Amino acid sequence: MRALVYLGPGSAELQDRPAAQLVHDDDVVVEIVGTGVCGTDRKILLGRFPARPGVVLGHESVGVVRETGPQVRSVGVGDRVVVNPTLYCGWCVPCRRGATNFCRHKAGTEVGVDRDGTYAETVTLPERFVERVPAGLSFRGAVLIEPLACVLSNVKAASVTFDDTVVVLGAGPIGMLTALVAARQARRVVVAEPDGYRLERAREQFAHVVDVAGTDPAEAVVKASGGERPSVVFDTTGTGLDAALRLIDDGGRVVVMGFDDTYSVPLRPLQLTNRGIQLIGAGDYRADVFPVAVDLAAELGAPQRTGTGTGAGTSTSTGPVLDRLVTHEFPLERYSEAFLALGGLTRDDGGGGDGGDEGSARAPRYDALKVVIRSHTGPVGADGWPMSA
């Protein structure tokens, strides 16, 4: 099969690899239809997030079951499924108390990081990490289930309530999903973004969007909000903690979401204690969050009537909100074009998290919102799934 293999920072190539096969009785072989390009994938290729050279990249994946082991009961051949790439052992102390996201045996199990991922034609996974896609959910909606699980975990960690004012730094896919989910609970949600393309997409969906290009994002958001500071800030960029700490109101919560191993910021503990600020890192999502993301995707992936929406904005589009977030698709052999649409892979471009790097001298320029790399090359239906699925 064809697979996109990570060779080291700045380098990846398509290789021929053995097709996925059943190994254990509870294994499932999935024919990959497509995989969303995650900001983490780009960070790996930029050398800003660690991964094992030689691994097949990709983890935000959906596909069709092609083979099952004799013990598999929850899915069958021909089922449309979504991959849960956050593997866990189930028997260590954190797993037994339900904290599967902090499994102590993650080494070698991180799909697309140190275990072969889904920028490929097939993949083998244990049954419990493969879930059926709800009937009627389009391919584009389904491919956002895994990012939605990440967002649900972080919004839950922030304990957002109806009296909260929320600011989301970054209007990339994770930022947009965070704003959509937070808006279901919060009093008001503001999205801050420096990139022109993503600003336009955010304004299609949300009523409160602030352009922070060429300015201090904290000052720009406070000014646009009439001097009011938010009670919750989500930094989806991975490089906006400094701005978030200057922006947050006393007694507020700052949730750090973006991944960038090269970013650091000086932190004075007194800044937190005197102002009562909570700094929150949620980590990966727990196993019980993933089914919730599947159900929510089915809701957000349903067609919407003109003038309706999630309560977050003013969009009049009739398409499902999740489908509108996926703006580009590329076949596997054109993977370099997929990354180019998301700012490219120039290592000195200042980083650029999910929503851009507010602190960089030269942030990446985006030509897409959510990009999907398709492994399946055959004919597809109106819903984006293979005609045979």
Short mmCIF file of C-alpha atoms in Angstrom, two decimals:
data_model
loop_
_atom_site.label_atom_id
_atom_site.label_comp_id
_atom_site.label_asym_id
_atom_site.label_seq_id
_atom_site.Cartn_x
_atom_site.Cartn_y
_atom_site.Cartn_z
CA MET A 1 0.00 0.00 0.00
CA ARG A 2 1.00 3.66 -0.32
CA ALA A 3 1.82 5.49 2.90
CA LEU A 4 3.23 8.90 3.85
CA VAL A 5 6.28 8.23 6.02
CA TYR A 6 8.02 10.70 8.32
CA LEU A 7 11.79 10.72 7.76
CA GLY A 8 12.77 13.50 10.16
CA PRO A 9 12.18 17.24 10.58
CA GLY A 10 11.28 18.78 7.25
CA SER A 11 11.16 15.47 5.42
CA ALA A 12 8.49 12.94 4.46
CA GLU A 13 7.87 10.77 1.43
CA LEU A 14 5.39 8.35 -0.05
CA GLN A 15 6.59 4.78 0.32
CA ASP A 16 5.31 1.33 -0.47
CA ARG A 17 4.50 -0.44 2.78
CA PRO A 18 2.93 -3.85 3.49
CA ALA A 19 -0.86 -3.66 3.53
CA ALA A 20 -2.50 -3.81 6.97
CA GLN A 21 -3.32 -7.30 8.23
CA LEU A 22 -5.06 -8.85 11.21
CA VAL A 23 -2.65 -9.72 14.00
CA HIS A 24 -4.89 -10.30 17.03
CA ASP A 25 -8.36 -11.78 17.34
CA ASP A 26 -9.86 -8.39 18.24
CA ASP A 27 -8.20 -6.49 15.37
CA VAL A 28 -10.01 -4.54 12.68
CA VAL A 29 -8.53 -3.68 9.29
CA VAL A 30 -9.83 -0.33 8.06
CA GLU A 31 -9.57 0.87 4.48
CA ILE A 32 -8.81 4.55 4.95
CA VAL A 33 -11.06 6.94 3.03
CA GLY A 34 -9.37 10.12 4.24
CA THR A 35 -7.48 11.80 7.05
CA GLY A 36 -7.68 15.38 8.26
CA VAL A 37 -4.43 17.31 8.39
CA CYS A 38 -3.87 18.17 12.05
CA GLY A 39 -1.72 21.04 13.23
CA THR A 40 0.31 18.42 15.08
CA ASP A 41 1.20 16.75 11.77
CA ARG A 42 2.62 20.02 10.53
CA LYS A 43 4.46 20.60 13.82
CA ILE A 44 6.04 17.15 13.50
CA LEU A 45 7.32 17.97 10.03
CA LEU A 46 8.58 21.35 11.25
CA GLY A 47 10.49 19.68 14.09
CA ARG A 48 8.29 21.29 16.73
CA PHE A 49 6.64 18.12 18.01
CA PRO A 50 8.49 14.82 18.58
CA ALA A 51 7.74 11.76 16.44
CA ARG A 52 9.53 8.55 15.51
CA PRO A 53 11.34 8.68 12.14
CA GLY A 54 9.99 5.96 9.90
CA VAL A 55 6.43 6.19 11.24
CA VAL A 56 3.42 6.62 8.95
CA LEU A 57 1.87 9.99 9.78
CA GLY A 58 -1.82 10.86 10.24
CA HIS A 59 -4.49 10.20 12.86
CA GLU A 60 -7.75 12.14 12.17
CA SER A 61 -9.15 9.35 10.05
CA VAL A 62 -12.33 7.73 8.80
CA GLY A 63 -12.73 4.67 6.63
CA VAL A 64 -14.56 1.44 5.88
CA VAL A 65 -14.08 -1.88 7.68
CA ARG A 66 -12.58 -4.47 5.33
CA GLU A 67 -11.67 -7.31 7.71
CA THR A 68 -12.33 -8.23 11.34
CA GLY A 69 -10.85 -10.70 13.79
CA PRO A 70 -12.99 -13.56 15.16
CA GLN A 71 -13.63 -11.77 18.48
CA VAL A 72 -14.85 -8.49 16.95
CA ARG A 73 -18.54 -7.80 17.66
CA SER A 74 -19.16 -4.03 17.49
CA VAL A 75 -18.35 -3.47 13.80
CA GLY A 76 -18.59 -5.53 10.64
CA VAL A 77 -17.20 -5.57 7.14
CA GLY A 78 -18.57 -2.63 5.15
CA ASP A 79 -19.26 -0.39 8.16
CA ARG A 80 -18.23 3.24 7.97
CA VAL A 81 -16.02 3.97 10.97
CA VAL A 82 -13.97 6.67 12.64
CA VAL A 83 -10.60 5.92 14.20
CA ASN A 84 -9.96 6.83 17.83
CA PRO A 85 -6.16 7.29 17.73
CA THR A 86 -5.73 7.83 21.49
CA LEU A 87 -4.83 4.28 22.46
CA TYR A 88 -4.63 3.10 26.06
CA CYS A 89 -3.85 -0.17 27.83
CA GLY A 90 -6.89 -0.32 30.11
CA TRP A 91 -5.10 -1.89 33.09
CA CYS A 92 -2.59 0.64 34.48
CA VAL A 93 -3.56 2.76 37.49
CA PRO A 94 -4.71 5.85 35.49
CA CYS A 95 -6.70 3.68 33.07
CA ARG A 96 -8.45 1.83 35.91
CA ARG A 97 -9.59 5.11 37.43
CA GLY A 98 -10.90 6.28 34.04
CA ALA A 99 -8.00 8.58 33.14
CA THR A 100 -7.20 6.71 29.93
CA ASN A 101 -5.74 9.91 28.47
CA PHE A 102 -2.88 9.53 30.94
CA CYS A 103 -2.23 5.85 30.30
CA ARG A 104 1.26 4.95 31.49
CA HIS A 105 1.91 2.68 28.53
CA LYS A 106 1.56 5.13 25.66
CA ALA A 107 5.04 4.50 24.27
CA GLY A 108 4.62 3.01 20.83
CA THR A 109 0.84 3.49 20.77
CA GLU A 110 0.42 7.10 19.59
CA VAL A 111 -1.15 6.71 16.16
CA GLY A 112 0.71 8.80 13.59
CA VAL A 113 3.45 9.71 16.10
CA ASP A 114 5.23 6.53 17.19
CA ARG A 115 2.75 3.96 15.83
CA ASP A 116 1.91 3.83 12.12
CA GLY A 117 -0.90 6.20 11.28
CA THR A 118 -3.51 6.80 8.62
CA TYR A 119 -1.95 8.74 5.74
CA ALA A 120 -2.10 5.34 4.11
CA GLU A 121 -4.50 3.04 2.32
CA THR A 122 -5.18 0.70 5.27
CA VAL A 123 -4.55 0.49 9.00
CA THR A 124 -5.01 -2.18 11.68
CA LEU A 125 -6.38 -1.25 15.11
CA PRO A 126 -7.94 -3.03 18.09
CA GLU A 127 -11.74 -3.07 17.94
CA ARG A 128 -12.24 -0.66 20.85
CA PHE A 129 -10.48 2.11 18.91
CA VAL A 130 -12.82 1.93 15.94
CA GLU A 131 -16.37 3.32 16.17
CA ARG A 132 -19.26 3.34 13.74
CA VAL A 133 -20.08 6.62 12.05
CA PRO A 134 -23.72 7.67 12.60
CA ALA A 135 -26.02 7.04 9.66
CA GLY A 136 -26.37 10.06 7.43
CA LEU A 137 -23.17 11.77 8.56
CA SER A 138 -21.14 12.91 5.57
CA PHE A 139 -17.49 12.06 5.06
CA ARG A 140 -16.48 15.66 5.78
CA GLY A 141 -18.46 15.72 9.01
CA ALA A 142 -17.07 12.38 10.13
CA VAL A 143 -13.45 13.37 9.59
CA LEU A 144 -13.90 16.10 12.24
CA ILE A 145 -14.98 13.70 15.00
CA GLU A 146 -11.47 13.25 16.43
CA PRO A 147 -10.70 17.02 16.55
CA LEU A 148 -14.14 17.50 18.11
CA ALA A 149 -13.20 15.05 20.87
CA CYS A 150 -10.09 17.12 21.60
CA VAL A 151 -12.21 20.26 21.81
CA LEU A 152 -14.83 18.68 24.07
CA SER A 153 -12.11 17.62 26.49
CA ASN A 154 -10.71 21.14 26.72
CA VAL A 155 -14.06 22.92 26.97
CA LYS A 156 -15.08 20.51 29.72
CA ALA A 157 -11.81 21.20 31.56
CA ALA A 158 -12.63 24.91 31.52
CA SER A 159 -16.05 24.32 33.14
CA VAL A 160 -17.68 26.87 30.83
CA THR A 161 -21.06 28.11 32.08
CA PHE A 162 -23.82 30.45 30.85
CA ASP A 163 -22.33 33.51 32.54
CA ASP A 164 -18.86 33.13 31.00
CA THR A 165 -17.42 35.37 28.32
CA VAL A 166 -15.02 33.35 26.19
CA VAL A 167 -12.19 34.34 23.86
CA VAL A 168 -10.73 31.80 21.46
CA LEU A 169 -7.26 32.66 20.16
CA GLY A 170 -7.00 31.23 16.66
CA ALA A 171 -9.62 30.53 13.99
CA GLY A 172 -8.15 27.37 12.57
CA PRO A 173 -10.21 24.17 12.64
CA ILE A 174 -9.61 23.59 16.37
CA GLY A 175 -10.35 27.23 17.15
CA MET A 176 -13.56 27.16 15.13
CA LEU A 177 -14.70 23.93 16.77
CA THR A 178 -13.81 25.31 20.21
CA ALA A 179 -15.91 28.40 19.57
CA LEU A 180 -18.83 26.29 18.32
CA VAL A 181 -18.79 24.04 21.39
CA ALA A 182 -18.20 26.86 23.90
CA ALA A 183 -21.03 28.89 22.36
CA ARG A 184 -23.48 26.15 23.34
CA GLN A 185 -22.83 27.07 26.99
CA ALA A 186 -21.28 30.53 27.24
CA ARG A 187 -22.81 34.00 27.36
CA ARG A 188 -20.63 35.22 24.50
CA VAL A 189 -17.76 33.90 22.42
CA VAL A 190 -15.16 36.06 20.68
CA VAL A 191 -12.73 34.65 18.11
CA ALA A 192 -9.35 36.36 17.54
CA GLU A 193 -7.31 35.64 14.41
CA PRO A 194 -4.56 37.38 12.39
CA ASP A 195 -4.87 35.53 9.07
CA GLY A 196 -7.12 37.07 6.44
CA TYR A 197 -8.47 33.83 5.01
CA ARG A 198 -9.38 32.40 8.40
CA LEU A 199 -10.89 35.72 9.52
CA GLU A 200 -13.26 35.54 6.57
CA ARG A 201 -14.27 31.97 7.41
CA ALA A 202 -14.79 32.85 11.08
CA ARG A 203 -16.99 35.82 10.21
CA GLU A 204 -19.23 33.53 8.21
CA GLN A 205 -19.97 31.60 11.39
CA PHE A 206 -19.56 33.91 14.38
CA ALA A 207 -20.88 37.33 15.32
CA HIS A 208 -17.84 38.42 17.36
CA VAL A 209 -14.55 38.14 15.45
CA VAL A 210 -11.47 40.32 16.03
CA ASP A 211 -8.67 40.91 13.54
CA VAL A 212 -5.41 40.86 15.54
CA ALA A 213 -3.00 41.07 12.58
CA GLY A 214 -0.11 43.45 13.24
CA THR A 215 -1.25 44.30 16.73
CA ASP A 216 -1.15 43.01 20.28
CA PRO A 217 -3.97 40.44 20.42
CA ALA A 218 -4.76 41.08 24.09
CA GLU A 219 -5.12 44.82 23.54
CA ALA A 220 -7.10 44.36 20.33
CA VAL A 221 -9.63 41.99 21.91
CA VAL A 222 -10.13 44.16 25.01
CA LYS A 223 -10.64 47.23 22.82
CA ALA A 224 -13.14 45.41 20.59
CA SER A 225 -15.01 44.22 23.71
CA GLY A 226 -15.45 47.74 25.10
CA GLY A 227 -12.84 47.23 27.80
CA GLU A 228 -14.32 43.99 29.10
CA ARG A 229 -11.98 41.08 29.72
CA PRO A 230 -13.05 37.45 29.26
CA SER A 231 -13.49 34.94 32.06
CA VAL A 232 -12.17 32.11 29.86
CA VAL A 233 -9.45 32.14 27.17
CA PHE A 234 -8.66 29.16 24.95
CA ASP A 235 -5.25 29.35 23.26
CA THR A 236 -5.64 27.04 20.27
CA THR A 237 -2.48 28.34 18.59
CA GLY A 238 0.12 26.80 20.89
CA THR A 239 1.97 30.11 20.93
CA GLY A 240 -0.48 32.50 22.57
CA LEU A 241 -0.11 31.90 26.31
CA ASP A 242 1.56 35.26 26.91
CA ALA A 243 -1.32 37.07 25.21
CA ALA A 244 -3.88 34.92 27.04
CA LEU A 245 -2.43 35.75 30.46
CA ARG A 246 -2.50 39.47 29.66
CA LEU A 247 -6.03 39.20 28.32
CA ILE A 248 -7.78 37.12 31.00
CA ASP A 249 -9.88 38.76 33.70
CA ASP A 250 -9.11 38.32 37.39
CA GLY A 251 -10.39 34.96 38.58
CA GLY A 252 -10.48 33.63 35.03
CA ARG A 253 -9.33 30.39 33.39
CA VAL A 254 -6.76 30.03 30.62
CA VAL A 255 -6.80 26.76 28.69
CA VAL A 256 -3.65 25.87 26.74
CA MET A 257 -4.57 23.73 23.74
CA GLY A 258 -2.10 24.11 20.88
CA PHE A 259 1.01 21.93 20.67
CA ASP A 260 4.41 23.52 20.04
CA ASP A 261 7.39 22.01 21.84
CA THR A 262 9.61 24.98 20.92
CA TYR A 263 7.41 27.67 22.47
CA SER A 264 7.99 28.91 26.00
CA VAL A 265 6.94 31.95 27.99
CA PRO A 266 8.25 33.42 31.27
CA LEU A 267 5.72 32.83 34.02
CA ARG A 268 5.62 34.54 37.42
CA PRO A 269 3.56 32.44 39.87
CA LEU A 270 2.47 35.63 41.65
CA GLN A 271 0.72 36.59 38.42
CA LEU A 272 -1.56 33.61 38.95
CA THR A 273 -1.96 33.71 42.72
CA ASN A 274 -2.62 37.44 43.11
CA ARG A 275 -5.18 37.48 40.29
CA GLY A 276 -6.74 34.09 41.00
CA ILE A 277 -6.03 32.81 37.49
CA GLN A 278 -6.33 29.11 36.71
CA LEU A 279 -3.94 27.81 34.04
CA ILE A 280 -5.37 24.59 32.59
CA GLY A 281 -3.93 21.85 30.42
CA ALA A 282 -6.42 19.10 29.59
CA GLY A 283 -4.13 16.66 27.80
CA ASP A 284 -5.63 14.08 25.47
CA TYR A 285 -9.32 13.22 25.72
CA ARG A 286 -10.55 10.36 27.89
CA ALA A 287 -12.07 7.31 26.28
CA ASP A 288 -15.58 8.28 27.41
CA VAL A 289 -15.36 11.59 25.52
CA PHE A 290 -14.98 10.02 22.08
CA PRO A 291 -18.52 8.60 21.84
CA VAL A 292 -19.86 12.01 22.88
CA ALA A 293 -17.92 13.55 20.00
CA VAL A 294 -19.48 11.01 17.63
CA ASP A 295 -22.99 12.00 18.78
CA LEU A 296 -22.24 15.72 18.63
CA ALA A 297 -20.82 15.37 15.13
CA ALA A 298 -24.09 13.77 14.05
CA GLU A 299 -25.93 16.84 15.38
CA LEU A 300 -23.55 19.43 13.96
CA GLY A 301 -23.37 17.47 10.71
CA ALA A 302 -27.12 17.66 10.12
CA PRO A 303 -28.41 20.07 7.42
CA GLN A 304 -29.43 23.46 8.79
CA ARG A 305 -32.17 25.73 7.54
CA THR A 306 -31.40 29.25 6.38
CA GLY A 307 -30.98 31.60 9.33
CA THR A 308 -30.43 28.82 11.85
CA GLY A 309 -27.19 27.74 13.44
CA THR A 310 -25.58 26.91 16.73
CA GLY A 311 -26.38 30.18 18.45
CA ALA A 312 -22.81 31.31 17.90
CA GLY A 313 -23.10 33.47 14.83
CA THR A 314 -25.01 34.81 11.90
CA SER A 315 -24.36 32.30 9.14
CA THR A 316 -27.15 31.86 6.59
CA SER A 317 -25.60 28.91 4.78
CA THR A 318 -27.81 25.84 4.48
CA GLY A 319 -24.97 23.32 4.60
CA PRO A 320 -24.04 21.39 7.75
CA VAL A 321 -21.71 23.42 9.92
CA LEU A 322 -19.06 20.67 10.08
CA ASP A 323 -19.03 20.23 6.31
CA ARG A 324 -18.33 23.95 5.87
CA LEU A 325 -15.17 23.69 7.97
CA VAL A 326 -13.58 21.24 5.53
CA THR A 327 -12.54 23.49 2.65
CA HIS A 328 -10.01 21.42 0.69
CA GLU A 329 -9.29 17.79 -0.20
CA PHE A 330 -6.15 16.40 -1.83
CA PRO A 331 -5.24 12.86 -2.92
CA LEU A 332 -2.46 11.16 -0.99
CA GLU A 333 0.13 11.69 -3.72
CA ARG A 334 -0.44 15.47 -3.50
CA TYR A 335 0.26 15.65 0.22
CA SER A 336 2.77 18.48 -0.26
CA GLU A 337 0.00 20.68 -1.70
CA ALA A 338 -2.14 19.91 1.32
CA PHE A 339 0.54 21.21 3.69
CA LEU A 340 1.23 24.18 1.42
CA ALA A 341 -2.41 25.25 1.80
CA LEU A 342 -1.81 25.32 5.56
CA GLY A 343 1.22 27.55 5.52
CA GLY A 344 3.79 25.20 4.06
CA LEU A 345 6.71 23.50 5.75
CA THR A 346 9.34 26.23 5.85
CA ARG A 347 10.99 25.68 9.21
CA ASP A 348 11.72 29.36 9.88
CA ASP A 349 8.16 30.57 9.27
CA GLY A 350 7.65 31.46 12.92
CA GLY A 351 5.69 28.36 13.83
CA GLY A 352 2.03 29.09 13.31
CA GLY A 353 -0.35 27.17 15.50
CA ASP A 354 -3.86 26.16 14.61
CA GLY A 355 -4.77 29.80 14.24
CA GLY A 356 -1.38 31.32 13.45
CA ASP A 357 1.44 32.58 15.62
CA GLU A 358 0.60 36.03 16.94
CA GLY A 359 4.11 36.49 18.27
CA SER A 360 6.08 35.63 15.17
CA ALA A 361 7.65 38.10 12.80
CA ARG A 362 6.29 36.23 9.82
CA ALA A 363 3.26 34.06 10.48
CA PRO A 364 2.24 31.50 7.85
CA ARG A 365 -0.36 32.41 5.26
CA TYR A 366 -3.32 30.09 5.02
CA ASP A 367 -5.31 29.23 1.91
CA ALA A 368 -7.56 26.65 3.58
CA LEU A 369 -9.35 25.90 6.82
CA LYS A 370 -9.59 22.15 7.30
CA VAL A 371 -7.67 20.10 4.74
CA VAL A 372 -8.23 16.40 4.16
CA ILE A 373 -5.83 13.99 2.48
CA ARG A 374 -7.76 11.24 0.71
CA SER A 375 -6.35 7.73 0.54
CA HIS A 376 -9.35 6.39 -1.37
CA THR A 377 -9.19 7.09 -5.11
CA GLY A 378 -12.43 5.54 -6.38
CA PRO A 379 -15.80 7.17 -7.12
CA VAL A 380 -17.66 8.80 -4.22
CA GLY A 381 -21.26 9.73 -3.59
CA ALA A 382 -22.76 13.10 -2.77
CA ASP A 383 -21.90 12.51 0.88
CA GLY A 384 -18.19 12.06 0.09
CA TRP A 385 -18.10 8.38 1.02
CA PRO A 386 -17.02 5.72 -1.48
CA MET A 387 -19.88 4.50 -3.64
CA SER A 388 -19.33 0.99 -2.30
CA ALA A 389 -19.58 2.01 1.36
#
